[in-house]
């Protein structure tokens, strides 16, 4: 049951994140300036993030092994959590645009990122 919830929960969360970012890709691209990405680098970064999230969401709903989905979720969750931690540590009040909303970085956005991080090992462990 935990594997089912973690796998499909991860897929749903990532799909919502993709839809949110893709609905206003320009705003998401602009938000990457907070991390020093501007111009073509921000375009490439935004495209890469949305593409990787979309592929990971598709993997969660495909017959790919749980361990592969888990490792991917762990890597994405670690990246998201690191980005949110950075924003909180430096006191940056920039919107994360994690799900397309202009919600400012907060413990709430950090917790969502950490949830993605925790879903990954739940699947990774299931495949071992």
Short mmCIF file of N, CA, C and O in Angstrom, two decimals:
data_model
loop_
_atom_site.label_atom_id
_atom_site.label_comp_id
_atom_site.label_asym_id
_atom_site.label_seq_id
_atom_site.Cartn_x
_atom_site.Cartn_y
_atom_site.Cartn_z
N UNK A 1 0.82 -1.20 0.00
CA UNK A 1 0.00 0.00 0.00
C UNK A 1 0.86 1.27 0.00
O UNK A 1 0.55 2.22 -0.70
N UNK A 2 1.95 1.26 0.80
CA UNK A 2 2.84 2.42 0.86
C UNK A 2 3.46 2.67 -0.52
O UNK A 2 3.57 3.81 -0.95
N UNK A 3 3.84 1.60 -1.19
CA UNK A 3 4.44 1.73 -2.53
C UNK A 3 3.44 2.35 -3.49
O UNK A 3 3.78 3.26 -4.25
N UNK A 4 2.20 1.89 -3.44
CA UNK A 4 1.16 2.42 -4.32
C UNK A 4 0.96 3.92 -4.08
O UNK A 4 0.95 4.72 -5.02
N UNK A 5 0.81 4.30 -2.82
CA UNK A 5 0.59 5.71 -2.47
C UNK A 5 1.80 6.55 -2.85
O UNK A 5 1.66 7.64 -3.44
N UNK A 6 3.01 6.06 -2.55
CA UNK A 6 4.22 6.82 -2.87
C UNK A 6 4.38 6.98 -4.38
O UNK A 6 4.66 8.08 -4.87
N UNK A 7 4.19 5.91 -5.12
CA UNK A 7 4.40 5.95 -6.57
C UNK A 7 3.39 6.87 -7.26
O UNK A 7 3.76 7.76 -8.02
N UNK A 8 2.12 6.64 -6.99
CA UNK A 8 1.11 7.43 -7.69
C UNK A 8 0.97 8.83 -7.08
O UNK A 8 0.65 9.78 -7.80
N UNK A 9 1.26 8.97 -5.81
CA UNK A 9 1.30 10.30 -5.20
C UNK A 9 2.39 11.14 -5.82
O UNK A 9 2.19 12.31 -6.16
N UNK A 10 3.56 10.53 -6.00
CA UNK A 10 4.68 11.22 -6.65
C UNK A 10 4.30 11.61 -8.08
O UNK A 10 4.54 12.74 -8.50
N UNK A 11 3.66 10.69 -8.79
CA UNK A 11 3.24 10.99 -10.16
C UNK A 11 2.27 12.15 -10.24
O UNK A 11 2.40 13.04 -11.08
N UNK A 12 1.30 12.18 -9.33
CA UNK A 12 0.30 13.26 -9.31
C UNK A 12 0.96 14.58 -8.96
O UNK A 12 0.71 15.62 -9.61
N UNK A 13 1.80 14.59 -7.92
CA UNK A 13 2.47 15.83 -7.51
C UNK A 13 3.32 16.38 -8.65
O UNK A 13 3.28 17.58 -8.95
N UNK A 14 4.08 15.52 -9.31
CA UNK A 14 4.92 15.98 -10.41
C UNK A 14 4.09 16.44 -11.61
O UNK A 14 4.44 17.44 -12.25
N UNK A 15 3.00 15.75 -11.89
CA UNK A 15 2.13 16.19 -12.99
C UNK A 15 1.54 17.57 -12.70
O UNK A 15 1.50 18.43 -13.59
N UNK A 16 1.11 17.79 -11.47
CA UNK A 16 0.59 19.11 -11.10
C UNK A 16 1.67 20.19 -11.19
O UNK A 16 1.40 21.31 -11.63
N UNK A 17 2.88 19.83 -10.80
CA UNK A 17 4.00 20.78 -10.90
C UNK A 17 4.27 21.14 -12.36
O UNK A 17 4.49 22.31 -12.69
N UNK A 18 4.25 20.14 -13.24
CA UNK A 18 4.47 20.39 -14.67
C UNK A 18 3.39 21.30 -15.22
O UNK A 18 3.67 22.28 -15.92
N UNK A 19 2.14 20.97 -14.93
CA UNK A 19 1.03 21.79 -15.44
C UNK A 19 1.12 23.22 -14.93
O UNK A 19 0.88 24.17 -15.68
N UNK A 20 1.47 23.39 -13.67
CA UNK A 20 1.60 24.73 -13.10
C UNK A 20 2.69 25.53 -13.76
O UNK A 20 2.50 26.70 -14.11
N UNK A 21 3.85 24.92 -13.95
CA UNK A 21 4.97 25.63 -14.57
C UNK A 21 4.70 25.89 -16.05
O UNK A 21 4.99 26.97 -16.55
N UNK A 22 4.16 24.89 -16.73
CA UNK A 22 3.92 25.03 -18.17
C UNK A 22 2.83 26.05 -18.47
O UNK A 22 2.82 26.65 -19.54
N UNK A 23 1.92 26.27 -17.51
CA UNK A 23 0.84 27.24 -17.75
C UNK A 23 1.38 28.67 -17.85
O UNK A 23 0.76 29.52 -18.47
N UNK A 24 2.55 28.92 -17.25
CA UNK A 24 3.20 30.24 -17.37
C UNK A 24 4.70 30.03 -17.34
O UNK A 24 5.38 30.37 -16.38
N UNK A 25 5.19 29.42 -18.41
CA UNK A 25 6.61 29.08 -18.50
C UNK A 25 7.49 30.32 -18.42
O UNK A 25 8.58 30.27 -17.85
N UNK A 26 7.02 31.43 -18.95
CA UNK A 26 7.80 32.67 -18.91
C UNK A 26 8.02 33.13 -17.47
O UNK A 26 9.13 33.53 -17.10
N UNK A 27 6.98 33.06 -16.65
CA UNK A 27 7.12 33.44 -15.24
C UNK A 27 8.06 32.49 -14.52
O UNK A 27 8.90 32.92 -13.72
N UNK A 28 7.94 31.19 -14.80
CA UNK A 28 8.84 30.23 -14.17
C UNK A 28 10.27 30.51 -14.59
O UNK A 28 11.19 30.53 -13.77
N UNK A 29 10.46 30.77 -15.87
CA UNK A 29 11.80 31.09 -16.39
C UNK A 29 12.36 32.33 -15.68
O UNK A 29 13.51 32.33 -15.26
N UNK A 30 11.54 33.35 -15.51
CA UNK A 30 11.99 34.57 -14.82
C UNK A 30 12.35 34.30 -13.37
O UNK A 30 13.26 34.92 -12.82
N UNK A 31 11.63 33.37 -12.73
CA UNK A 31 11.90 33.08 -11.32
C UNK A 31 13.27 32.44 -11.12
O UNK A 31 13.82 32.47 -10.03
N UNK A 32 13.84 31.89 -12.18
CA UNK A 32 15.15 31.24 -12.06
C UNK A 32 16.28 32.26 -11.89
O UNK A 32 17.39 31.89 -11.54
N UNK A 33 15.98 33.54 -12.10
CA UNK A 33 16.98 34.59 -11.86
C UNK A 33 17.42 34.58 -10.40
O UNK A 33 18.56 34.94 -10.09
N UNK A 34 16.54 34.16 -9.52
CA UNK A 34 16.88 34.05 -8.10
C UNK A 34 18.08 33.13 -7.89
O UNK A 34 18.85 33.31 -6.97
N UNK A 35 18.23 32.16 -8.78
CA UNK A 35 19.32 31.21 -8.69
C UNK A 35 20.47 31.56 -9.65
O UNK A 35 21.35 30.74 -9.91
N UNK A 36 20.42 32.75 -10.21
CA UNK A 36 21.48 33.22 -11.09
C UNK A 36 21.32 32.83 -12.55
O UNK A 36 22.24 33.01 -13.34
N UNK A 37 20.17 32.29 -12.92
CA UNK A 37 19.95 31.88 -14.31
C UNK A 37 19.14 32.95 -15.02
O UNK A 37 18.01 33.26 -14.63
N UNK A 38 19.72 33.51 -16.07
CA UNK A 38 19.06 34.56 -16.84
C UNK A 38 19.22 34.28 -18.33
O UNK A 38 20.11 33.54 -18.73
N UNK A 39 18.37 34.90 -19.12
CA UNK A 39 18.48 34.79 -20.58
C UNK A 39 18.34 33.37 -21.07
O UNK A 39 17.46 32.63 -20.65
N UNK A 40 19.23 32.99 -21.98
CA UNK A 40 19.16 31.65 -22.58
C UNK A 40 19.38 30.55 -21.54
O UNK A 40 18.81 29.47 -21.66
N UNK A 41 20.19 30.84 -20.54
CA UNK A 41 20.42 29.86 -19.49
C UNK A 41 19.13 29.60 -18.71
O UNK A 41 18.82 28.45 -18.37
N UNK A 42 18.36 30.64 -18.45
CA UNK A 42 17.06 30.48 -17.78
C UNK A 42 16.08 29.74 -18.67
O UNK A 42 15.30 28.90 -18.19
N UNK A 43 16.09 30.01 -19.97
CA UNK A 43 15.23 29.28 -20.90
C UNK A 43 15.55 27.79 -20.87
O UNK A 43 14.65 26.95 -20.76
N UNK A 44 16.84 27.49 -20.96
CA UNK A 44 17.26 26.09 -20.93
C UNK A 44 16.92 25.44 -19.59
O UNK A 44 16.46 24.30 -19.54
N UNK A 45 17.15 26.18 -18.51
CA UNK A 45 16.84 25.66 -17.18
C UNK A 45 15.36 25.37 -17.00
O UNK A 45 14.97 24.31 -16.49
N UNK A 46 14.52 26.30 -17.41
CA UNK A 46 13.07 26.11 -17.28
C UNK A 46 12.60 24.93 -18.12
O UNK A 46 11.83 24.08 -17.64
N UNK A 47 13.08 24.85 -19.34
CA UNK A 47 12.71 23.73 -20.22
C UNK A 47 13.17 22.41 -19.61
O UNK A 47 12.41 21.42 -19.59
N UNK A 48 14.38 22.38 -19.08
CA UNK A 48 14.92 21.16 -18.49
C UNK A 48 14.13 20.72 -17.28
O UNK A 48 13.77 19.54 -17.15
N UNK A 49 13.83 21.64 -16.38
CA UNK A 49 13.07 21.29 -15.17
C UNK A 49 11.70 20.73 -15.54
O UNK A 49 11.30 19.67 -15.04
N UNK A 50 10.99 21.40 -16.42
CA UNK A 50 9.65 20.96 -16.80
C UNK A 50 9.72 19.61 -17.52
O UNK A 50 8.91 18.71 -17.26
N UNK A 51 10.70 19.43 -18.38
CA UNK A 51 10.84 18.17 -19.11
C UNK A 51 11.17 17.02 -18.17
O UNK A 51 10.56 15.94 -18.25
N UNK A 52 12.11 17.23 -17.26
CA UNK A 52 12.49 16.17 -16.32
C UNK A 52 11.32 15.82 -15.41
O UNK A 52 11.04 14.64 -15.15
N UNK A 53 10.59 16.83 -14.93
CA UNK A 53 9.41 16.56 -14.10
C UNK A 53 8.36 15.78 -14.89
O UNK A 53 7.76 14.85 -14.35
N UNK A 54 8.14 16.15 -16.13
CA UNK A 54 7.14 15.45 -16.95
C UNK A 54 7.54 14.00 -17.18
O UNK A 54 6.70 13.10 -17.07
N UNK A 55 8.80 13.77 -17.50
CA UNK A 55 9.27 12.40 -17.71
C UNK A 55 9.16 11.58 -16.43
O UNK A 55 8.76 10.41 -16.47
N UNK A 56 9.49 12.18 -15.30
CA UNK A 56 9.39 11.47 -14.02
C UNK A 56 7.93 11.16 -13.69
O UNK A 56 7.63 10.06 -13.19
N UNK A 57 7.03 12.09 -13.98
CA UNK A 57 5.60 11.84 -13.76
C UNK A 57 5.12 10.69 -14.64
O UNK A 57 4.40 9.80 -14.18
N UNK A 58 5.53 10.70 -15.89
CA UNK A 58 5.15 9.62 -16.81
C UNK A 58 5.71 8.27 -16.33
O UNK A 58 5.02 7.25 -16.41
N UNK A 59 6.94 8.28 -15.82
CA UNK A 59 7.52 7.05 -15.31
C UNK A 59 6.70 6.48 -14.15
O UNK A 59 6.55 5.27 -14.03
N UNK A 60 6.20 7.37 -13.30
CA UNK A 60 5.43 6.92 -12.13
C UNK A 60 4.17 6.17 -12.56
O UNK A 60 3.71 5.28 -11.84
N UNK A 61 3.62 6.52 -13.70
CA UNK A 61 2.40 5.88 -14.18
C UNK A 61 2.67 4.79 -15.22
O UNK A 61 1.74 4.27 -15.83
N UNK A 62 3.93 4.46 -15.42
CA UNK A 62 4.31 3.46 -16.41
C UNK A 62 4.76 2.18 -15.70
O UNK A 62 4.86 2.15 -14.47
N UNK A 63 5.07 1.15 -16.48
CA UNK A 63 5.53 -0.10 -15.85
C UNK A 63 7.01 -0.08 -15.42
O UNK A 63 7.55 -1.11 -15.04
N UNK A 64 7.65 1.08 -15.44
CA UNK A 64 9.03 1.18 -14.99
C UNK A 64 9.12 0.68 -13.55
O UNK A 64 8.22 0.92 -12.73
N UNK A 65 10.21 0.01 -13.22
CA UNK A 65 10.39 -0.57 -11.88
C UNK A 65 10.30 0.50 -10.78
O UNK A 65 10.73 1.65 -10.98
N UNK A 66 9.76 0.10 -9.64
CA UNK A 66 9.62 1.01 -8.50
C UNK A 66 10.94 1.65 -8.11
O UNK A 66 11.00 2.83 -7.80
N UNK A 67 12.02 0.87 -8.16
CA UNK A 67 13.32 1.40 -7.74
C UNK A 67 13.77 2.53 -8.66
O UNK A 67 14.35 3.52 -8.20
N UNK A 68 13.50 2.43 -9.95
CA UNK A 68 13.89 3.49 -10.90
C UNK A 68 13.09 4.75 -10.62
O UNK A 68 13.63 5.86 -10.57
N UNK A 69 11.79 4.59 -10.41
CA UNK A 69 10.94 5.74 -10.07
C UNK A 69 11.39 6.33 -8.74
O UNK A 69 11.45 7.55 -8.57
N UNK A 70 11.75 5.47 -7.80
CA UNK A 70 12.21 5.93 -6.49
C UNK A 70 13.51 6.72 -6.55
O UNK A 70 13.64 7.77 -5.92
N UNK A 71 14.46 6.23 -7.32
CA UNK A 71 15.73 6.96 -7.46
C UNK A 71 15.50 8.30 -8.13
O UNK A 71 16.03 9.33 -7.70
N UNK A 72 14.66 8.32 -9.15
CA UNK A 72 14.34 9.57 -9.84
C UNK A 72 13.65 10.54 -8.90
O UNK A 72 14.00 11.72 -8.84
N UNK A 73 12.67 10.06 -8.15
CA UNK A 73 11.97 10.90 -7.18
C UNK A 73 12.90 11.44 -6.11
O UNK A 73 12.79 12.59 -5.70
N UNK A 74 13.83 10.60 -5.66
CA UNK A 74 14.80 11.02 -4.66
C UNK A 74 15.68 12.15 -5.19
O UNK A 74 15.90 13.16 -4.51
N UNK A 75 16.15 11.99 -6.42
CA UNK A 75 17.01 13.03 -7.03
C UNK A 75 16.23 14.34 -7.21
O UNK A 75 16.75 15.42 -6.89
N UNK A 76 15.01 14.25 -7.73
CA UNK A 76 14.19 15.46 -7.90
C UNK A 76 13.88 16.09 -6.55
O UNK A 76 14.00 17.30 -6.39
N UNK A 77 13.46 15.26 -5.60
CA UNK A 77 13.14 15.78 -4.27
C UNK A 77 14.32 16.44 -3.61
O UNK A 77 14.19 17.48 -2.96
N UNK A 78 15.50 15.86 -3.76
CA UNK A 78 16.71 16.46 -3.18
C UNK A 78 17.00 17.81 -3.83
O UNK A 78 17.35 18.78 -3.14
N UNK A 79 16.82 17.89 -5.15
CA UNK A 79 17.05 19.16 -5.85
C UNK A 79 16.05 20.22 -5.41
O UNK A 79 16.42 21.36 -5.14
N UNK A 80 14.77 19.84 -5.34
CA UNK A 80 13.73 20.78 -4.94
C UNK A 80 13.94 21.25 -3.50
O UNK A 80 13.81 22.43 -3.19
N UNK A 81 14.27 20.31 -2.62
CA UNK A 81 14.47 20.65 -1.21
C UNK A 81 15.69 21.56 -1.05
O UNK A 81 15.66 22.51 -0.27
N UNK A 82 16.75 21.27 -1.80
CA UNK A 82 17.94 22.12 -1.76
C UNK A 82 17.61 23.54 -2.23
O UNK A 82 18.04 24.52 -1.61
N UNK A 83 16.82 23.65 -3.30
CA UNK A 83 16.45 24.98 -3.81
C UNK A 83 15.61 25.74 -2.79
O UNK A 83 15.85 26.93 -2.54
N UNK A 84 14.65 25.07 -2.17
CA UNK A 84 13.82 25.72 -1.16
C UNK A 84 14.63 26.08 0.08
O UNK A 84 14.43 27.14 0.67
N UNK A 85 15.55 25.21 0.46
CA UNK A 85 16.41 25.50 1.62
C UNK A 85 17.25 26.73 1.33
O UNK A 85 17.38 27.62 2.20
N UNK A 86 17.81 26.81 0.13
CA UNK A 86 18.60 27.97 -0.26
C UNK A 86 17.78 29.26 -0.11
O UNK A 86 18.23 30.24 0.47
N UNK A 87 16.56 29.24 -0.65
CA UNK A 87 15.71 30.43 -0.58
C UNK A 87 15.43 30.83 0.86
O UNK A 87 15.46 32.02 1.20
N UNK A 88 15.17 29.86 1.71
CA UNK A 88 14.86 30.16 3.10
C UNK A 88 16.09 30.64 3.86
O UNK A 88 16.01 31.58 4.66
N UNK A 89 17.24 30.02 3.62
CA UNK A 89 18.47 30.40 4.33
C UNK A 89 18.91 31.81 3.97
O UNK A 89 19.30 32.58 4.85
N UNK A 90 18.83 32.17 2.70
CA UNK A 90 19.26 33.52 2.30
C UNK A 90 18.17 34.56 2.52
O UNK A 90 18.39 35.74 2.29
N UNK A 91 17.00 34.11 2.97
CA UNK A 91 15.92 35.04 3.25
C UNK A 91 15.25 35.58 2.00
O UNK A 91 14.59 36.62 2.04
N UNK A 92 15.41 34.87 0.90
CA UNK A 92 14.83 35.30 -0.36
C UNK A 92 13.31 35.12 -0.31
O UNK A 92 12.81 34.06 0.04
N UNK A 93 12.60 36.15 -0.63
CA UNK A 93 11.14 36.10 -0.62
C UNK A 93 10.57 35.90 -2.03
O UNK A 93 9.41 36.21 -2.28
N UNK A 94 11.38 35.38 -2.92
CA UNK A 94 10.94 35.16 -4.30
C UNK A 94 9.88 34.08 -4.35
O UNK A 94 9.91 33.13 -3.57
N UNK A 95 8.95 34.22 -5.27
CA UNK A 95 7.98 33.13 -5.45
C UNK A 95 8.67 31.92 -6.05
O UNK A 95 9.53 32.06 -6.91
N UNK A 96 8.33 30.77 -5.57
CA UNK A 96 8.98 29.57 -6.10
C UNK A 96 8.33 29.11 -7.40
O UNK A 96 8.95 28.42 -8.18
N UNK A 97 7.08 29.47 -7.62
CA UNK A 97 6.32 29.04 -8.81
C UNK A 97 6.37 27.52 -8.95
O UNK A 97 6.36 27.00 -10.06
N UNK A 98 6.42 26.84 -7.83
CA UNK A 98 6.53 25.38 -7.82
C UNK A 98 5.36 24.71 -8.54
O UNK A 98 5.54 23.73 -9.24
N UNK A 99 4.19 25.23 -8.35
CA UNK A 99 3.00 24.68 -9.00
C UNK A 99 2.31 25.74 -9.84
O UNK A 99 1.12 25.69 -10.06
N UNK A 100 3.09 26.72 -10.29
CA UNK A 100 2.55 27.78 -11.12
C UNK A 100 1.99 28.94 -10.31
O UNK A 100 1.71 29.99 -10.87
N UNK A 101 1.86 28.77 -9.00
CA UNK A 101 1.34 29.86 -8.18
C UNK A 101 2.51 30.76 -7.77
O UNK A 101 3.65 30.33 -7.75
N UNK A 102 2.19 31.98 -7.44
CA UNK A 102 3.24 32.92 -7.06
C UNK A 102 3.45 32.91 -5.54
O UNK A 102 3.79 33.90 -4.94
N UNK A 103 3.27 31.74 -4.94
CA UNK A 103 3.47 31.57 -3.51
C UNK A 103 4.94 31.78 -3.16
O UNK A 103 5.83 31.24 -3.81
N UNK A 104 5.18 32.59 -2.17
CA UNK A 104 6.55 32.87 -1.74
C UNK A 104 7.17 31.64 -1.07
O UNK A 104 6.47 30.84 -0.46
N UNK A 105 8.47 31.53 -1.19
CA UNK A 105 9.18 30.44 -0.53
C UNK A 105 8.90 30.50 0.96
O UNK A 105 8.98 31.57 1.57
N UNK A 106 8.55 29.37 1.52
CA UNK A 106 8.19 29.31 2.94
C UNK A 106 8.43 27.90 3.45
O UNK A 106 8.79 27.00 2.68
N UNK A 107 8.17 27.70 4.71
CA UNK A 107 8.30 26.36 5.26
C UNK A 107 7.30 25.42 4.57
O UNK A 107 7.55 24.23 4.41
N UNK A 108 6.19 25.97 4.11
CA UNK A 108 5.19 25.17 3.39
C UNK A 108 5.75 24.68 2.05
O UNK A 108 5.60 23.51 1.71
N UNK A 109 6.40 25.55 1.29
CA UNK A 109 6.96 25.14 0.01
C UNK A 109 8.13 24.17 0.24
O UNK A 109 8.33 23.24 -0.53
N UNK A 110 8.87 24.40 1.33
CA UNK A 110 9.97 23.50 1.68
C UNK A 110 9.40 22.11 2.01
O UNK A 110 9.94 21.09 1.59
N UNK A 111 8.31 22.07 2.77
CA UNK A 111 7.71 20.80 3.17
C UNK A 111 7.20 20.02 1.96
O UNK A 111 7.32 18.79 1.91
N UNK A 112 6.64 20.71 0.97
CA UNK A 112 6.20 20.03 -0.25
C UNK A 112 7.38 19.40 -0.97
O UNK A 112 7.30 18.27 -1.46
N UNK A 113 8.47 20.14 -1.05
CA UNK A 113 9.67 19.61 -1.70
C UNK A 113 10.20 18.41 -0.92
O UNK A 113 10.59 17.39 -1.51
N UNK A 114 10.20 18.50 0.40
CA UNK A 114 10.66 17.39 1.23
C UNK A 114 9.76 16.17 1.09
O UNK A 114 10.23 15.03 1.14
N UNK A 115 8.48 16.39 0.87
CA UNK A 115 7.54 15.28 0.66
C UNK A 115 7.92 14.51 -0.61
O UNK A 115 7.92 13.27 -0.61
N UNK A 116 8.26 15.22 -1.67
CA UNK A 116 8.72 14.56 -2.89
C UNK A 116 9.99 13.76 -2.58
O UNK A 116 10.13 12.61 -3.00
N UNK A 117 10.87 14.36 -1.80
CA UNK A 117 12.11 13.68 -1.42
C UNK A 117 11.81 12.39 -0.65
O UNK A 117 12.43 11.37 -0.88
N UNK A 118 10.83 12.41 0.23
CA UNK A 118 10.51 11.23 1.03
C UNK A 118 9.78 10.14 0.24
O UNK A 118 9.89 8.96 0.58
N UNK A 119 9.06 10.52 -0.79
CA UNK A 119 8.36 9.52 -1.61
C UNK A 119 9.36 8.66 -2.37
O UNK A 119 9.13 7.47 -2.59
N UNK A 120 10.46 9.26 -2.78
CA UNK A 120 11.48 8.52 -3.53
C UNK A 120 12.04 7.33 -2.79
O UNK A 120 11.97 6.19 -3.28
N UNK A 121 12.59 7.53 -1.59
CA UNK A 121 13.15 6.38 -0.86
C UNK A 121 12.11 5.31 -0.51
O UNK A 121 12.46 4.14 -0.39
N UNK A 122 10.87 5.70 -0.36
CA UNK A 122 9.82 4.70 -0.10
C UNK A 122 9.75 3.71 -1.26
O UNK A 122 9.54 2.51 -1.05
N UNK A 123 9.93 4.21 -2.47
CA UNK A 123 9.91 3.33 -3.66
C UNK A 123 11.25 2.62 -3.86
O UNK A 123 11.31 1.47 -4.26
N UNK A 124 12.31 3.37 -3.58
CA UNK A 124 13.65 2.82 -3.74
C UNK A 124 13.81 1.59 -2.85
O UNK A 124 14.28 0.54 -3.27
N UNK A 125 13.35 1.72 -1.61
CA UNK A 125 13.43 0.61 -0.67
C UNK A 125 12.56 -0.56 -1.07
O UNK A 125 12.89 -1.71 -0.81
N UNK A 126 11.44 -0.30 -1.73
CA UNK A 126 10.52 -1.35 -2.13
C UNK A 126 11.14 -2.24 -3.20
O UNK A 126 10.86 -3.43 -3.28
N UNK A 127 12.01 -1.65 -4.01
CA UNK A 127 12.62 -2.42 -5.09
C UNK A 127 13.84 -3.21 -4.65
O UNK A 127 14.35 -4.02 -5.40
N UNK A 128 14.29 -2.96 -3.45
CA UNK A 128 15.51 -3.64 -2.97
C UNK A 128 15.22 -5.05 -2.49
O UNK A 128 14.17 -5.43 -2.15
#
